[in-house]
Short mmCIF file of C-alpha atoms in Angstrom, two decimals:
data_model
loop_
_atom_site.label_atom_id
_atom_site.label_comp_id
_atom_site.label_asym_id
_atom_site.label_seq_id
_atom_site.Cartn_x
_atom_site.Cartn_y
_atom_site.Cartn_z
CA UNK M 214 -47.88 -20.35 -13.46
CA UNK M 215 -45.12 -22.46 -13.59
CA UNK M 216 -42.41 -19.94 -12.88
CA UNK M 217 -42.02 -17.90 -9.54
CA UNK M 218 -41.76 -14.36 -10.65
CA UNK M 219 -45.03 -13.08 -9.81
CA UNK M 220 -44.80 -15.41 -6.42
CA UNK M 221 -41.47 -13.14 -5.63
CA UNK M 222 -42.91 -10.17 -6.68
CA UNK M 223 -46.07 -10.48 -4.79
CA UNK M 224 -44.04 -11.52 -1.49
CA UNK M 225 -42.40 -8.75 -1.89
CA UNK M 226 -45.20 -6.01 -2.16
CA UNK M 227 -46.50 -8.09 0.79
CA UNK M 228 -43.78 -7.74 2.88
CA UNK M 229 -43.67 -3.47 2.24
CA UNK M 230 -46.99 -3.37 3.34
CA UNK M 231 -46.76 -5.17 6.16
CA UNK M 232 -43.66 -2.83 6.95
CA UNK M 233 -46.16 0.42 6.58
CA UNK M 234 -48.74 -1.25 8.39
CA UNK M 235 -46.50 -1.88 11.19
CA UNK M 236 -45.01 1.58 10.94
CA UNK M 237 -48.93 3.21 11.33
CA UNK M 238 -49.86 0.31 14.32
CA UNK M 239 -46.55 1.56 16.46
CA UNK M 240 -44.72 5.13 18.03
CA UNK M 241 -42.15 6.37 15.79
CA UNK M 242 -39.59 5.30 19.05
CA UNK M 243 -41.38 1.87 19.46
CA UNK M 244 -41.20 0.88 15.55
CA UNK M 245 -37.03 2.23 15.90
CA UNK M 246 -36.69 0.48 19.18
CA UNK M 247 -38.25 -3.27 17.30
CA UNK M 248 -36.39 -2.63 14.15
CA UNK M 249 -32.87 -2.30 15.95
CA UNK M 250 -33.94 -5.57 17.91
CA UNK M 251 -34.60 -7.56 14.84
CA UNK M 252 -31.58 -6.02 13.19
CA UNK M 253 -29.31 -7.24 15.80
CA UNK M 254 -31.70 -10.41 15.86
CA UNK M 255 -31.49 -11.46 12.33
CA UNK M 256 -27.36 -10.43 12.02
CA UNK M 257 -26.41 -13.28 15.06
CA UNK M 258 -24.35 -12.36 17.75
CA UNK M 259 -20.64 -13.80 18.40
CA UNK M 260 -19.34 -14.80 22.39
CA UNK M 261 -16.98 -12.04 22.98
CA UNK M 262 -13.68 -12.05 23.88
CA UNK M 263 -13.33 -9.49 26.26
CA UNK M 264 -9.87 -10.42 27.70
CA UNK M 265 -7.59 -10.07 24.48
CA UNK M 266 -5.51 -7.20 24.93
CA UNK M 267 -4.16 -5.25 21.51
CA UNK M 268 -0.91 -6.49 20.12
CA UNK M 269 1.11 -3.67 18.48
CA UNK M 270 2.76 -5.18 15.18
CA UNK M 271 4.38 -2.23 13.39
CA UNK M 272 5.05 1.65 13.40
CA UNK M 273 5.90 3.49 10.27
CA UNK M 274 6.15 6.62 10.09
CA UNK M 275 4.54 8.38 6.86
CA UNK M 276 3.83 11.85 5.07
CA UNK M 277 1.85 13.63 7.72
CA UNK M 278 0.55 10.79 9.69
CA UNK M 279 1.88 7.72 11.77
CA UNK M 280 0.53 4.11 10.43
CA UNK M 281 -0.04 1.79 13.35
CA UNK M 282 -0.99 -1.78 13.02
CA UNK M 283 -2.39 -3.89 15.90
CA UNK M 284 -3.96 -7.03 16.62
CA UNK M 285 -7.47 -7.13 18.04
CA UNK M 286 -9.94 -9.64 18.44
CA UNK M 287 -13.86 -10.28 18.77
CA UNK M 288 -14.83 -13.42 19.40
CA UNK M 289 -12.40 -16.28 21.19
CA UNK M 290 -10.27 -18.53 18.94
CA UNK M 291 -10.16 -15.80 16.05
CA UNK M 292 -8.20 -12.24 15.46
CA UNK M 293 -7.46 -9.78 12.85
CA UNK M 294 -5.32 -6.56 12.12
CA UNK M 295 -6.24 -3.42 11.97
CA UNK M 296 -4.11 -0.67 10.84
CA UNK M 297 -4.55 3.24 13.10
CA UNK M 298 -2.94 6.49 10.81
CA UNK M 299 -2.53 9.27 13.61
CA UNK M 300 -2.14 12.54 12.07
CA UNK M 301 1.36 14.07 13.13
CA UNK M 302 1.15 16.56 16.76
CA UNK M 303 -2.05 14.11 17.94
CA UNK M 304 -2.46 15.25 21.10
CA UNK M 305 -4.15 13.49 23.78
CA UNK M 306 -7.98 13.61 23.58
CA UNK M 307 -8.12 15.92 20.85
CA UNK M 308 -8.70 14.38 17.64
CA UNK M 309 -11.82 12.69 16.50
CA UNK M 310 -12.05 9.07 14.62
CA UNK M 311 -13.26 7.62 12.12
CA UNK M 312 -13.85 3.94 11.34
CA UNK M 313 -12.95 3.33 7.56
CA UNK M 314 -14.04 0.06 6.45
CA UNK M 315 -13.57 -1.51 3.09
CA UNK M 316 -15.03 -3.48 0.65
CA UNK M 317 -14.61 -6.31 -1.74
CA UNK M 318 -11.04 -6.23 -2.18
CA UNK M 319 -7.51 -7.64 -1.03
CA UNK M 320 -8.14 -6.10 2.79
CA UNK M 321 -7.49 -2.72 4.86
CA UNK M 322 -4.18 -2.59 2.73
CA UNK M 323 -6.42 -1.16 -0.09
CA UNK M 324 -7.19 1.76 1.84
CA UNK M 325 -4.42 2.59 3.62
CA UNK M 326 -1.81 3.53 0.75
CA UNK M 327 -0.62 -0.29 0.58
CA UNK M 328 -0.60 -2.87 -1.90
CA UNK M 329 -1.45 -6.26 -1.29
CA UNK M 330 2.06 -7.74 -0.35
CA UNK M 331 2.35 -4.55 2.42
CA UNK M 332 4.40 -2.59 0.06
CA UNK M 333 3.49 1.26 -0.86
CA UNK M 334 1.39 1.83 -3.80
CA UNK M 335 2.77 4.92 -5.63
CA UNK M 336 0.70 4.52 -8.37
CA UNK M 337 -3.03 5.77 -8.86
CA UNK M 338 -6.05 4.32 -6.45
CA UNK M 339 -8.28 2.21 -7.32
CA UNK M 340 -11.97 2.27 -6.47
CA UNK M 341 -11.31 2.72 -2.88
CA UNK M 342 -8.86 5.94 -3.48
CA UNK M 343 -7.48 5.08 -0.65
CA UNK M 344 -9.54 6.66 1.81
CA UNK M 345 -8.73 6.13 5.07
CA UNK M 346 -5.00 8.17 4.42
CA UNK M 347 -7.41 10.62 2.82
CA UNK M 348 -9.57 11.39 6.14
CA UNK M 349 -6.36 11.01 8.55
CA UNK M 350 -4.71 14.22 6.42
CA UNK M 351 -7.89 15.86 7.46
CA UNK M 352 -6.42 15.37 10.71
CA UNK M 353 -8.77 12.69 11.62
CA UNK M 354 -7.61 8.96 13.45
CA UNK M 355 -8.12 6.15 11.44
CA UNK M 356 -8.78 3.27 11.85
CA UNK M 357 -9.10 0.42 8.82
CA UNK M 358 -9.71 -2.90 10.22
CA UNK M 359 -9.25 -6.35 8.08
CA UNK M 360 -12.61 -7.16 7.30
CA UNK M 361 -12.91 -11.09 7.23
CA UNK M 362 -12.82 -12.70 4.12
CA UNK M 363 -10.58 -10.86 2.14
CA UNK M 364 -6.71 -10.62 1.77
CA UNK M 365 -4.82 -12.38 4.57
CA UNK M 366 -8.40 -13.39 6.16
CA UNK M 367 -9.35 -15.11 3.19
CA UNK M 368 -10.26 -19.29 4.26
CA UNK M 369 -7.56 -21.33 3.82
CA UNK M 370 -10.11 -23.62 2.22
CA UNK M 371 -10.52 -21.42 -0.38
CA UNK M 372 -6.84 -20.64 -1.05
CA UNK M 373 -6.46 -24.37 -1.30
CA UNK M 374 -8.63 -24.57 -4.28
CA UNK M 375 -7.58 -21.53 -6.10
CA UNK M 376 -4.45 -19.44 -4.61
CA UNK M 377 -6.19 -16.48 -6.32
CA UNK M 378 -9.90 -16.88 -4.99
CA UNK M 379 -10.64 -13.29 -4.23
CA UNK M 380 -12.90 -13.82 -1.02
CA UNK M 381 -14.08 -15.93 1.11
CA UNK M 382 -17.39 -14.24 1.46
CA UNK M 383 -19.65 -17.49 -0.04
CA UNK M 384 -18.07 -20.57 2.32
CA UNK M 385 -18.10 -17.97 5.21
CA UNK M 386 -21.96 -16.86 4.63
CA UNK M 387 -23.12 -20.26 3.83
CA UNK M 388 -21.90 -22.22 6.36
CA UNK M 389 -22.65 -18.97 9.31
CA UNK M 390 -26.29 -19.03 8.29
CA UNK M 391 -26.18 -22.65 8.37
CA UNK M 392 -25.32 -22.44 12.17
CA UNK M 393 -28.06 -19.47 12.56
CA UNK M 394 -25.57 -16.93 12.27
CA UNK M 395 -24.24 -14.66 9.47
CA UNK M 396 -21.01 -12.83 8.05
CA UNK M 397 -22.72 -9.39 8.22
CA UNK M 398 -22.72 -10.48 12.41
CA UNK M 399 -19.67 -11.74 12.57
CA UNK M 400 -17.92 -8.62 10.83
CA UNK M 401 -20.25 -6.26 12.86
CA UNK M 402 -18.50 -7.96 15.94
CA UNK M 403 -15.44 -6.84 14.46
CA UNK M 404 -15.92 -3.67 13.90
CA UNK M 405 -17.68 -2.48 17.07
CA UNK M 406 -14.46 -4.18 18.69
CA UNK M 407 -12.05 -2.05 16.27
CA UNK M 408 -14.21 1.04 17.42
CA UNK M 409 -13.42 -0.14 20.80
CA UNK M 410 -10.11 0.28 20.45
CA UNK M 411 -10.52 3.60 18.16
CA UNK M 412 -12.48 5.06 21.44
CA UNK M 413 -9.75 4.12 23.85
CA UNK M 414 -7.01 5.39 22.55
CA UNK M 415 -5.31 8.35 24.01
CA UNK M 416 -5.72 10.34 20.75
CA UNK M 417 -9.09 10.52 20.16
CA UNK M 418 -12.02 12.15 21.45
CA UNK M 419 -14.42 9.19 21.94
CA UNK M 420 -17.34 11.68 21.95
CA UNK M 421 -16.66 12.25 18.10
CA UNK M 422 -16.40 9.33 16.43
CA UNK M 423 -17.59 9.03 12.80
CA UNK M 424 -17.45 5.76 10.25
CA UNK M 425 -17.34 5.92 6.26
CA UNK M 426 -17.70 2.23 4.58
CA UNK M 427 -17.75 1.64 0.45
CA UNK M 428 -20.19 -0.80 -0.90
CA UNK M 429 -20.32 -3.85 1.52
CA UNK M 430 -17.97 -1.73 3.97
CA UNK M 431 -21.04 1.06 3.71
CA UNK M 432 -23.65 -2.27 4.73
CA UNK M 433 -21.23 -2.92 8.09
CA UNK M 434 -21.20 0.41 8.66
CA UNK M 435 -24.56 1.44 8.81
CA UNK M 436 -25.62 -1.74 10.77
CA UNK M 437 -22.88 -1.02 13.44
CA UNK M 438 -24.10 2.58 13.68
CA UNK M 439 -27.51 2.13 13.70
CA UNK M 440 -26.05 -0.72 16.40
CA UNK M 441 -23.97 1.39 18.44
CA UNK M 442 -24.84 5.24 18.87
CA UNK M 443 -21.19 5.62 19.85
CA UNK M 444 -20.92 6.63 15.86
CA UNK M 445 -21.88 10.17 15.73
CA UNK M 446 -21.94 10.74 11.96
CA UNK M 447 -21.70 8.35 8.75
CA UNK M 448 -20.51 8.11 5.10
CA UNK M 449 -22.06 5.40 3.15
CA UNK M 450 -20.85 5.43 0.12
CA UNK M 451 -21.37 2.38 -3.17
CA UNK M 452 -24.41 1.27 -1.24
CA UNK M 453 -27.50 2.83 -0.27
CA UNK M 454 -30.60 1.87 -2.22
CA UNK M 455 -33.42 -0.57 -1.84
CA UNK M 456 -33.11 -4.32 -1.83
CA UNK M 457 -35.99 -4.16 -4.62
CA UNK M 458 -33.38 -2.14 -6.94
CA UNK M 459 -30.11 -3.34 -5.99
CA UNK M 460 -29.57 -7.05 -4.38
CA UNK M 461 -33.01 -8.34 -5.95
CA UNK M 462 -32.62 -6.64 -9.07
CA UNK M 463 -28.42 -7.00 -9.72
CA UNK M 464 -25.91 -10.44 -9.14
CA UNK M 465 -24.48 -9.51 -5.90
CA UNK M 466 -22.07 -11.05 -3.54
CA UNK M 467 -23.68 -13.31 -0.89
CA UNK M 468 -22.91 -11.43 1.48
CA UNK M 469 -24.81 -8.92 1.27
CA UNK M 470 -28.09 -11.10 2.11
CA UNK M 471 -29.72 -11.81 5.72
CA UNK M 472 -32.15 -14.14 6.06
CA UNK M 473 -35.56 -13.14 7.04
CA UNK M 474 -34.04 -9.29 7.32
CA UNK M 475 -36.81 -7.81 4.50
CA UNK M 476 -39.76 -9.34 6.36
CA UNK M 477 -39.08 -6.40 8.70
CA UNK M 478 -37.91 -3.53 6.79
CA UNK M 479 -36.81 -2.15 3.29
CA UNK M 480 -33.39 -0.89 3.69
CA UNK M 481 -33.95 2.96 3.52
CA UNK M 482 -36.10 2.43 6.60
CA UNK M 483 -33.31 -0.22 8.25
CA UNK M 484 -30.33 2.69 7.37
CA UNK M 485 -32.83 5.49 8.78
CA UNK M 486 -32.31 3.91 12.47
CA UNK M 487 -29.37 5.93 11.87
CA UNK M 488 -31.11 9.43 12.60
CA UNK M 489 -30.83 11.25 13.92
CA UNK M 490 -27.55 11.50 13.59
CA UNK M 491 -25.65 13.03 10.56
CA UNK M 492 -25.65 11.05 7.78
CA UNK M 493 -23.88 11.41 3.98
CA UNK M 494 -24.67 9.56 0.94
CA UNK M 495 -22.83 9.34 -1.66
CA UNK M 496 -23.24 7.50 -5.24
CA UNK M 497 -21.18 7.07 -8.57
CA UNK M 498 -24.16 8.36 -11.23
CA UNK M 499 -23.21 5.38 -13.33
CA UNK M 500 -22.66 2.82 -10.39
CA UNK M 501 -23.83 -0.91 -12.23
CA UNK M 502 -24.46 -3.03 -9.05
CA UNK M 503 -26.15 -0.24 -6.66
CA UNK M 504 -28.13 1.80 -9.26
CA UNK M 505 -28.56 5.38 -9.14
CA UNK M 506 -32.37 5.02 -9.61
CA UNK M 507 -32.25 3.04 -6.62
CA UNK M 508 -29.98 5.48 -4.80
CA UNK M 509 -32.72 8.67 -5.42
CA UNK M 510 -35.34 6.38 -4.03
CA UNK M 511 -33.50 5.28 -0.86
CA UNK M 512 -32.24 8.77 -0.19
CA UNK M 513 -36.08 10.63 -0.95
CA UNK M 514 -36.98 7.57 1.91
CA UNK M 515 -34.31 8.78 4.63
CA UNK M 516 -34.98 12.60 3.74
CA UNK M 517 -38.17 12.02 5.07
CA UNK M 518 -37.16 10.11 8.04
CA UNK M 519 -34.64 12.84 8.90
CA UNK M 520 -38.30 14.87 8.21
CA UNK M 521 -39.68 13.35 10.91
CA UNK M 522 -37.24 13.37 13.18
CA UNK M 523 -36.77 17.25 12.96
CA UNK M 524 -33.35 16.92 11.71
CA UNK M 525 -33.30 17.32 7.74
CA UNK M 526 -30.28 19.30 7.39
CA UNK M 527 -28.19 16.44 8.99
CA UNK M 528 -28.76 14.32 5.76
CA UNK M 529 -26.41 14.96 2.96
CA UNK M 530 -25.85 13.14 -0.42
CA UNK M 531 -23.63 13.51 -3.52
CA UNK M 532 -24.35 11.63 -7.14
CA UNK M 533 -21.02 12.46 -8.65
CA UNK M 534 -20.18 11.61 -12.73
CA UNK M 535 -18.48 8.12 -11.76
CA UNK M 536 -19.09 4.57 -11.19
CA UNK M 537 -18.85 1.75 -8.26
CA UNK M 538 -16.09 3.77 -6.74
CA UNK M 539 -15.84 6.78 -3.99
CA UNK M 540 -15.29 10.42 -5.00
CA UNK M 541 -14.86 11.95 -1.08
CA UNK M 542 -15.64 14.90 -3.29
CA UNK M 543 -17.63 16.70 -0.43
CA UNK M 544 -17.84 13.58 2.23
CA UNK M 545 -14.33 13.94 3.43
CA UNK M 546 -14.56 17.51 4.39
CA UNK M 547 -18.28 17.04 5.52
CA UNK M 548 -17.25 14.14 7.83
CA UNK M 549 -14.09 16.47 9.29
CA UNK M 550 -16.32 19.32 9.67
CA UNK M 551 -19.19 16.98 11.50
CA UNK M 552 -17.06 15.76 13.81
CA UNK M 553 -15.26 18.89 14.85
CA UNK M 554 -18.43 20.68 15.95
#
């Protein structure tokens, strides 16, 4: 044959059965313990930066909530903003918080009420609905970090070429996986240093913390939580499927591949390190680029994980009449009512 589709389709089945037979040969603790390890492994890791103290930039006050903005950073020679709603009368300790972290789009702005210049968007949300105000008038903190790449993080390099290039996601991947890194590490780092932050503040009880992420937000998400067991409970939402039926089947960002990552698990098993936590899933029934077929598979996978782990009740999922988008339907009051046990 001259063409490689049976070659790719053949690695493939290889490379699941290799997963079960590794799954049979090991505990159910030593196959979760190897998984997390090649995880972390196959993301990179970043030098951290231990000595940056937050910058506050602004305080506005808003309907119901406070929006903070501060500076943080990860790694030396590189920061990014973050924007923190506190829900009016916070009092010290008492509140639980949630990382929100968004997807392809111009930045945290999307999510916070904002549009793209910092201005307030009156008008109706767009596929992000603006979620993190959502969960902070469920009297949740929030915080939305930039997620590099997009908005005022997108490469100068790329702005230089086209002033309206809407990421930076393929000069960023290419050339981090050329140095035996990747982006999904780098904005891991990120993240785990925004929940940092999230867990020291004097609002929030660090004990219940919680993180929702749409579509390549959900991927950062569930790779920091399965990461860090700091995150109690998670909403993925525009994201959970298989590789087989979503990034191998479907054009999809760059980003969203790690190199060598399916030699050691599908992703229903990889998202499953999660448990057993609580976990929501939640899917747009006509969603193009993470397909709902897909979506039924995954979550049938992680029911049975949660199975296993004597847990099953503390895996939830919603397919809701829409498309790439979130609904929050019944994951914004699941994740409030999660954390405030």
């Amino acid at each position: 044959m001259w063409k490689a589709d049976q070659l790719l389709n053949r690695l493939y089945e290889e490379a699941v059965e290799a997963h079960r037979e590794a799954a049979e040969a090991e505990s159910r603790e030593g196959r979760r313990l190897q998984l997390k390890s090649e995880l972390a492994s196959a993301i990179g890791s970043f030098e951290s930066n231990p000595g940056h103290e937050p910058v506050v930039l602004e305080r506005v006050q808003c309907d119901g909530y406070t929006r903070e903005r501060v500076e943080l950073s990860a790694t030396p020679g590189l920061s990014f903003a973050a924007y923190v709603l506190i829900p009016d009368g916070a009092k010290s300790g008492q509140l639980p918080g949630v990382l929100a972290v968004h997807g392809h789009g111009y930045g945290s702005r999307e999510i916070v009420g904002l549009l793209p210049d910092g201005a307030e968007d009156h008008g109706e949300p767009n596929i992000h609905q603006h979620f993190a105000v959502q969960l902070a008038k469920r009297g949740m903190v929030v915080i939305a970090p930039d997620v590099v790449g997009f908005g005022e993080r997108r490469l100068d390099a790329d702005l230089q070429e086209n002033p309206d290039a809407p990421s930076s996601c393929y000069r960023l991947s290419t050339q981090l996986m050329m140095l035996g890194k990747t982006l999904t590490g780098l904005r891991t780092a990120e993240v785990l240093e925004a929940l940092n932050h999230l867990a020291g503040r004097p609002e929030v009880d660090a004990a219940r913390i919680g993180a929702m992420g749409f579509s390549g937000g959900a991927l950062i998400s569930y790779v920091a939580a399965a990461l860090d067991e700091r995150i109690k409970a998670v909403v993925l939402t525009g994201f959970t499927n298989t590789f087989k039926e979503s990034i191998f089947a479907v054009h999809h960002c760059i980003d969203n591949y790690t190199p060598g990552l399916l030699a050691h698990a599908e992703l229903p098993e990889l998202i499953g390190l999660i448990a057993p936590r609580p976990l929501f899933l939640e899917s747009g029934q006509n969603d193009p680029i993470f397909p709902v077929e897909g979506f039924k598979k995954a979550a049938a996978e992680l029911q049975a994980i949660y199975e296993r782990e004597g847990v099953p009740g503390q895996l939830q999922s919603d397919i809701f009449p829409g498309v790439h988008e979130i609904s929050g339907r019944v994951s914004y009051n699941w994740l409030r009512e999660t954390l405030s046990i």
